XYZ file of N, CA, C and O in Angstrom:
580
model
N 100.983 89.557 113.568
C 101.996 90.577 113.729
C 103.232 90.023 114.447
O 104.349 90.387 114.104
N 102.995 89.167 115.450
C 104.121 88.580 116.191
C 104.972 87.712 115.275
O 106.205 87.764 115.335
N 104.325 86.942 114.413
C 105.081 86.087 113.489
C 105.885 86.953 112.519
O 107.039 86.642 112.211
N 105.315 88.046 112.078
C 106.041 88.975 111.212
C 107.281 89.529 111.895
O 108.349 89.638 111.277
N 107.152 89.862 113.194
C 108.304 90.382 113.933
C 109.367 89.291 114.110
O 110.556 89.566 114.027
N 108.911 88.051 114.335
C 109.865 86.937 114.430
C 110.635 86.774 113.121
O 111.850 86.548 113.134
N 109.931 86.889 112.015
C 110.591 86.777 110.709
C 111.597 87.905 110.508
O 112.669 87.695 109.921
N 111.275 89.098 110.987
C 112.212 90.215 110.903
C 113.481 89.916 111.704
O 114.601 90.132 111.219
N 113.311 89.396 112.916
C 114.461 89.036 113.745
C 115.307 87.971 113.041
O 116.538 88.066 112.994
N 114.646 86.968 112.478
C 115.378 85.908 111.760
C 116.120 86.488 110.557
O 117.242 86.077 110.258
N 115.511 87.466 109.903
C 116.201 88.062 108.746
C 117.470 88.780 109.196
O 118.494 88.719 108.503
N 117.431 89.463 110.348
C 118.644 90.080 110.887
C 119.675 89.010 111.231
O 120.870 89.174 110.964
N 119.221 87.919 111.819
C 120.123 86.835 112.220
C 120.722 86.115 111.017
O 121.761 85.473 111.139
N 120.065 86.204 109.881
C 120.533 85.523 108.675
C 121.649 86.272 107.960
O 122.276 85.723 107.052
N 121.884 87.512 108.361
C 122.950 88.293 107.736
C 124.308 87.744 108.141
O 124.571 87.548 109.330
N 125.207 87.512 107.173
C 126.583 87.160 107.532
C 127.205 88.282 108.372
O 126.716 89.416 108.378
N 128.281 87.973 109.054
C 128.898 88.905 109.993
C 129.212 90.253 109.372
O 128.953 91.295 109.987
N 129.746 90.280 108.151
C 130.125 91.558 107.552
C 128.917 92.450 107.268
O 128.966 93.657 107.475
N 127.820 91.859 106.836
C 126.601 92.637 106.570
C 125.989 93.123 107.882
O 125.577 94.272 108.000
N 125.938 92.243 108.882
C 125.410 92.624 110.192
C 126.212 93.776 110.784
O 125.657 94.740 111.317
N 127.522 93.679 110.658
C 128.401 94.720 111.178
C 128.190 96.045 110.450
O 128.148 97.109 111.067
N 128.010 96.000 109.150
C 127.811 97.242 108.394
C 126.474 97.888 108.746
O 126.374 99.113 108.795
N 125.454 97.080 109.005
C 124.168 97.640 109.442
C 124.316 98.322 110.802
O 123.782 99.404 111.023
N 125.052 97.679 111.703
C 125.283 98.269 113.023
C 126.074 99.564 112.906
O 125.786 100.544 113.606
N 127.063 99.567 112.021
C 127.875 100.775 111.836
C 127.042 101.920 111.284
O 127.257 103.078 111.639
N 126.067 101.615 110.424
C 125.185 102.657 109.888
C 124.373 103.299 111.002
O 124.189 104.516 111.030
N 123.895 102.484 111.937
C 123.164 103.015 113.095
C 124.122 103.808 113.972
O 123.800 104.909 114.446
N 125.298 103.270 114.184
C 126.300 103.914 115.027
C 126.663 105.307 114.502
O 126.827 106.245 115.283
N 126.756 105.447 113.185
C 127.080 106.752 112.595
C 126.039 107.809 112.942
O 126.351 108.988 113.017
N 124.812 107.388 113.147
C 123.747 108.332 113.524
C 123.717 108.589 115.025
O 123.370 109.672 115.462
N 124.069 107.589 115.810
C 124.008 107.694 117.266
C 125.229 108.409 117.835
O 125.116 109.210 118.765
N 126.378 108.132 117.273
C 127.642 108.629 117.826
C 127.693 110.149 117.999
O 128.103 110.631 119.064
N 127.268 110.952 117.003
C 127.322 112.401 117.204
C 126.463 112.875 118.391
O 126.872 113.766 119.136
N 125.312 112.254 118.563
C 124.448 112.635 119.688
C 125.095 112.275 121.020
O 125.048 113.047 121.983
N 125.703 111.103 121.085
C 126.381 110.679 122.311
C 127.557 111.603 122.606
O 127.761 112.007 123.755
N 128.318 111.958 121.566
C 129.452 112.857 121.770
C 129.004 114.220 122.297
O 129.637 114.796 123.180
N 127.869 114.730 121.788
C 127.332 116.009 122.280
C 126.918 115.894 123.744
O 127.148 116.810 124.536
N 126.274 114.772 124.089
C 125.881 114.574 125.492
C 127.111 114.498 126.385
O 127.135 115.095 127.463
N 128.123 113.760 125.950
C 129.353 113.641 126.730
C 129.988 115.016 126.943
O 130.424 115.342 128.050
N 129.996 115.798 125.884
C 130.609 117.121 125.957
C 129.827 118.048 126.886
O 130.406 118.716 127.736
N 128.513 118.071 126.742
C 127.718 118.990 127.559
C 127.641 118.549 129.025
O 127.600 119.386 129.923
N 127.628 117.248 129.270
C 127.548 116.746 130.646
C 128.920 116.526 131.269
O 129.021 116.223 132.455
N 129.949 116.633 130.430
C 131.334 116.426 130.876
C 131.522 115.048 131.525
O 132.080 114.922 132.611
N 130.990 114.047 130.833
C 131.143 112.660 131.275
C 131.541 111.802 130.080
O 131.381 112.210 128.935
N 132.032 110.625 130.375
C 132.392 109.659 129.332
C 131.336 108.548 129.366
O 131.256 107.795 130.328
N 130.520 108.472 128.338
C 129.464 107.462 128.292
C 129.995 106.143 127.746
O 129.761 105.088 128.305
N 130.696 106.216 126.631
C 131.189 105.000 125.978
C 132.645 105.202 125.595
O 132.940 105.899 124.644
N 133.522 104.602 126.361
C 134.943 104.716 126.052
C 135.445 103.456 125.354
O 134.753 102.451 125.288
N 136.623 103.536 124.808
C 137.288 102.397 124.158
C 136.439 101.741 123.069
O 136.444 100.523 122.910
N 135.687 102.540 122.332
C 134.901 101.992 121.231
C 133.760 101.095 121.658
O 133.277 100.286 120.875
N 133.305 101.221 122.891
C 132.237 100.354 123.401
C 130.852 100.764 122.899
O 129.894 100.021 123.068
N 130.743 101.920 122.260
C 129.433 102.376 121.797
C 128.836 101.390 120.794
O 127.637 101.111 120.838
N 129.652 100.833 119.914
C 129.171 99.839 118.945
C 128.551 98.649 119.678
O 127.481 98.154 119.309
N 129.208 98.198 120.728
C 128.696 97.094 121.552
C 127.343 97.470 122.151
O 126.392 96.686 122.101
N 127.248 98.672 122.714
C 125.998 99.110 123.345
C 124.864 99.236 122.330
O 123.722 98.875 122.623
N 125.182 99.717 121.142
C 124.158 99.843 120.104
C 123.623 98.458 119.731
O 122.413 98.247 119.631
N 124.511 97.500 119.560
C 124.090 96.142 119.186
C 123.243 95.487 120.284
O 122.223 94.865 120.011
N 123.650 95.644 121.526
C 122.908 95.017 122.620
C 121.551 95.697 122.836
O 120.562 95.037 123.155
N 121.491 97.000 122.631
C 120.208 97.689 122.736
C 119.271 97.277 121.617
O 118.056 97.215 121.818
N 119.825 96.968 120.444
C 118.993 96.456 119.354
C 118.378 95.112 119.746
O 117.199 94.856 119.480
N 119.185 94.266 120.391
C 118.649 92.992 120.901
C 117.488 93.249 121.852
O 116.416 92.659 121.715
N 117.719 94.098 122.836
C 116.671 94.369 123.833
C 115.418 94.929 123.179
O 114.306 94.511 123.504
N 115.579 95.871 122.254
C 114.431 96.470 121.596
C 113.633 95.429 120.816
O 112.405 95.367 120.917
N 114.324 94.620 120.025
C 113.623 93.606 119.225
C 112.820 92.648 120.096
O 111.690 92.287 119.759
N 113.388 92.234 121.209
C 112.697 91.281 122.072
C 111.676 91.959 122.980
O 110.697 91.318 123.392
N 111.837 93.235 123.254
C 110.800 94.024 123.931
C 109.536 94.009 123.072
O 108.446 93.683 123.537
N 109.697 94.377 121.797
C 108.551 94.420 120.878
C 107.938 93.034 120.725
O 106.708 92.876 120.796
N 108.769 92.021 120.550
C 108.253 90.662 120.377
C 107.469 90.214 121.606
O 106.401 89.610 121.474
N 107.958 90.509 122.777
C 107.255 90.119 124.006
C 105.880 90.779 124.083
O 104.892 90.130 124.445
N 105.807 92.065 123.748
C 104.515 92.766 123.762
C 103.569 92.127 122.755
O 102.396 91.865 123.069
N 104.056 91.854 121.558
C 103.204 91.260 120.523
C 102.726 89.864 120.905
O 101.542 89.535 120.745
N 103.628 89.036 121.413
C 103.255 87.671 121.794
C 102.276 87.692 122.971
O 101.272 86.970 122.970
N 102.534 88.522 123.970
C 101.616 88.614 125.116
C 100.234 89.066 124.665
O 99.207 88.537 125.126
N 100.186 90.008 123.746
C 98.906 90.489 123.224
C 98.165 89.378 122.490
O 96.960 89.182 122.694
N 98.882 88.627 121.653
C 98.263 87.504 120.935
C 97.718 86.460 121.910
O 96.614 85.935 121.711
N 98.479 86.159 122.921
C 98.051 85.141 123.893
C 96.803 85.615 124.644
O 95.856 84.844 124.821
N 96.810 86.870 125.060
C 95.625 87.404 125.758
C 94.410 87.399 124.834
O 93.299 87.095 125.259
N 94.619 87.735 123.556
C 93.509 87.751 122.593
C 92.971 86.345 122.340
O 91.813 86.183 121.960
N 93.815 85.324 122.568
C 93.368 83.947 122.357
C 92.531 83.436 123.529
O 91.998 82.337 123.460
N 92.453 84.217 124.596
C 91.620 83.841 125.725
C 92.369 83.510 126.999
O 91.759 83.328 128.044
N 93.680 83.399 126.929
C 94.474 83.135 128.137
C 94.602 84.461 128.885
O 95.044 85.455 128.316
N 94.216 84.466 130.144
C 94.200 85.724 130.903
C 95.141 85.653 132.097
O 95.645 84.598 132.465
N 95.369 86.797 132.679
C 96.119 86.899 133.924
C 97.592 86.568 133.784
O 98.182 86.641 132.705
N 98.166 86.210 134.917
C 99.595 85.936 135.034
C 100.029 84.830 134.088
O 101.127 84.861 133.543
N 99.162 83.861 133.863
C 99.469 82.734 132.986
C 99.837 83.205 131.574
O 100.741 82.657 130.944
N 99.166 84.238 131.083
C 99.453 84.728 129.728
C 100.868 85.290 129.635
O 101.535 85.114 128.620
N 101.332 85.934 130.709
C 102.673 86.516 130.696
C 103.751 85.443 130.851
O 104.806 85.541 130.224
N 103.477 84.436 131.648
C 104.427 83.322 131.784
C 104.560 82.593 130.453
O 105.673 82.287 130.011
N 103.442 82.339 129.807
C 103.457 81.662 128.516
C 104.206 82.505 127.472
O 105.041 81.976 126.718
N 103.960 83.805 127.458
C 104.671 84.694 126.528
C 106.166 84.682 126.820
O 106.986 84.617 125.896
N 106.530 84.715 128.096
C 107.946 84.689 128.473
C 108.616 83.415 127.955
O 109.700 83.473 127.370
N 107.963 82.284 128.146
C 108.529 81.004 127.710
C 108.693 80.981 126.190
O 109.751 80.606 125.670
N 107.657 81.390 125.472
C 107.704 81.364 124.005
C 108.820 82.261 123.471
O 109.627 81.847 122.627
N 108.886 83.496 123.980
C 109.865 84.448 123.450
C 111.284 84.055 123.862
O 112.225 84.184 123.071
N 111.448 83.537 125.067
C 112.775 83.104 125.502
C 113.256 81.911 124.684
O 114.420 81.863 124.272
N 112.371 80.965 124.425
C 112.743 79.820 123.573
C 113.095 80.288 122.157
O 114.069 79.812 121.566
N 112.321 81.241 121.641
C 112.624 81.776 120.316
C 114.010 82.429 120.309
O 114.785 82.243 119.370
N 114.319 83.171 121.355
C 115.632 83.823 121.467
C 116.752 82.790 121.449
O 117.752 82.953 120.742
N 116.588 81.722 122.212
C 117.617 80.679 122.273
C 117.770 79.978 120.922
O 118.895 79.736 120.465
N 116.656 79.683 120.283
C 116.708 79.030 118.968
C 117.353 79.968 117.940
O 118.156 79.536 117.107
N 117.027 81.251 118.021
C 117.612 82.222 117.105
C 119.128 82.314 117.286
O 119.869 82.360 116.303
N 119.588 82.308 118.525
C 121.038 82.336 118.771
C 121.700 81.065 118.237
O 122.783 81.124 117.654
N 121.051 79.924 118.409
C 121.581 78.672 117.871
C 121.637 78.743 116.341
O 122.633 78.352 115.715
N 120.585 79.263 115.736
C 120.527 79.405 114.280
C 121.714 80.222 113.767
O 122.286 79.907 112.717
N 122.094 81.256 114.512
C 123.200 82.111 114.080
C 124.532 81.363 113.986
O 125.435 81.798 113.266
N 124.651 80.245 114.680
C 125.901 79.476 114.608
C 126.120 78.886 113.217
O 127.229 78.470 112.898
N 125.074 78.849 112.393
C 125.174 78.316 111.035
C 125.425 79.414 109.994
O 125.564 79.116 108.818
N 125.486 80.667 110.431
C 125.665 81.801 109.527
C 127.145 82.186 109.508
O 127.763 82.311 110.568
N 127.723 82.375 108.318
C 129.153 82.700 108.214
C 129.564 83.901 109.083
O 128.970 84.975 109.005
N 130.566 83.650 109.934
C 131.117 84.701 110.780
C 130.309 85.034 112.014
O 130.706 85.883 112.810
N 129.170 84.385 112.196
C 128.305 84.673 113.342
C 128.477 83.582 114.383
O 128.984 82.498 114.118
N 128.023 83.886 115.586
C 128.061 82.888 116.660
C 126.795 83.032 117.489
O 126.112 84.052 117.428
N 126.484 82.019 118.239
C 125.373 82.067 119.172
C 125.938 82.339 120.552
O 126.884 81.674 120.979
N 125.388 83.311 121.229
C 125.921 83.721 122.528
C 124.857 83.604 123.614
O 123.762 84.151 123.471
N 125.201 82.914 124.690
C 124.301 82.835 125.843
C 124.056 84.244 126.374
O 122.938 84.593 126.770
N 125.093 85.074 126.342
C 124.963 86.458 126.818
C 123.875 87.187 126.035
O 123.106 87.968 126.600
N 123.776 86.940 124.730
C 122.752 87.607 123.932
C 121.351 87.145 124.315
O 120.407 87.937 124.306
N 121.199 85.876 124.665
C 119.901 85.402 125.147
C 119.545 86.123 126.451
O 118.392 86.519 126.655
N 120.532 86.338 127.296
C 120.282 87.052 128.551
C 119.915 88.519 128.273
O 118.993 89.056 128.902
N 120.602 89.147 127.323
C 120.273 90.528 126.942
C 118.864 90.571 126.349
O 118.078 91.471 126.667
N 118.539 89.604 125.495
C 117.195 89.512 124.930
C 116.162 89.435 126.047
O 115.098 90.064 125.973
N 116.483 88.664 127.078
C 115.551 88.482 128.190
C 115.292 89.761 128.970
O 114.215 89.924 129.526
N 116.258 90.647 129.023
C 116.005 91.958 129.644
C 114.895 92.657 128.861
O 113.948 93.191 129.446
N 115.008 92.640 127.533
C 113.960 93.224 126.699
C 112.629 92.524 126.861
O 111.575 93.168 126.888
N 112.651 91.201 126.997
C 111.415 90.433 127.190
C 110.724 90.852 128.478
O 109.514 91.141 128.485
N 111.467 90.905 129.565
C 110.865 91.250 130.866
C 110.308 92.675 130.834
O 109.175 92.914 131.276
N 111.070 93.609 130.295
C 110.578 94.991 130.212
C 109.339 95.053 129.317
O 108.363 95.752 129.629
N 109.361 94.310 128.219
C 108.209 94.271 127.324
C 106.970 93.697 127.993
O 105.864 94.211 127.808
N 107.140 92.653 128.787
C 105.988 92.054 129.468
C 105.445 92.977 130.558
O 104.230 93.053 130.745
N 106.323 93.682 131.229
C 105.865 94.678 132.217
C 105.076 95.769 131.491
O 103.995 96.165 131.937
N 105.604 96.227 130.359
C 104.895 97.250 129.577
C 103.543 96.725 129.084
O 102.535 97.442 129.142
N 103.514 95.481 128.619
C 102.259 94.886 128.140
C 101.240 94.794 129.267
O 100.042 94.957 129.052
N 101.719 94.545 130.462
C 100.818 94.462 131.627
C 100.309 95.838 132.038
O 99.152 96.012 132.397
N 101.192 96.839 131.973
C 100.814 98.178 132.423
C 99.983 98.948 131.406
O 99.177 99.801 131.792
N 100.163 98.669 130.128
C 99.470 99.430 129.094
C 97.946 99.415 129.243
O 97.319 100.471 129.210
N 97.309 98.254 129.442
C 95.859 98.268 129.630
C 95.435 99.065 130.872
O 94.421 99.757 130.849
N 96.233 98.992 131.932
C 95.911 99.732 133.147
C 96.006 101.234 132.903
O 95.175 102.011 133.394
N 96.994 101.659 132.128
C 97.152 103.084 131.813
C 95.995 103.561 130.947
O 95.435 104.632 131.184
N 95.609 102.751 129.956
C 94.472 103.111 129.110
C 93.198 103.233 129.937
O 92.412 104.146 129.749
N 92.996 102.296 130.851
C 91.811 102.313 131.707
C 91.813 103.559 132.597
O 90.799 104.216 132.765
N 92.962 103.909 133.135
C 93.091 105.080 133.982
C 92.775 106.353 133.203
O 92.093 107.245 133.714
N 93.235 106.448 131.971
C 92.970 107.637 131.142
C 91.499 107.773 130.837
O 90.980 108.882 130.751
N 90.761 106.658 130.662
C 89.336 106.722 130.405
C 88.577 107.244 131.614
O 87.576 107.932 131.489
N 89.055 106.901 132.805
C 88.399 107.341 134.035
C 88.625 108.830 134.253
O 87.731 109.537 134.698
N 89.792 109.325 133.910
C 90.144 110.725 134.155
C 89.322 111.689 133.374
O 88.878 111.572 132.344
């Protein structure tokens, strides 16, 4: 499953800039009305100066690497590596994949590799690994209750 998710990420990275942008805009068209309603009802400005597109793209990065981190950590634990070591190993693997993926994008027309995107990916990785660590504890707690 983890390899399948990696292939999905690579397929997104393989899109030339215009296709990637149009996919983001399609998501943005669905998100924007909800954000505008929240802004109106809360009387706050969430995303000004067209920054919502930026936020949607960066959240997609975090989400993809959140899922990948959970999948990789699960695979590593299933292979017999236990404890803190499994999470460190998952962190290293997913972070290296993120860096290689950003480098790969430098070969795609109109795309670039960004250190900032690797850092954004890492936010998703860390949150994913925390979730992967807490999930078994939550399941165990529910069985006791």
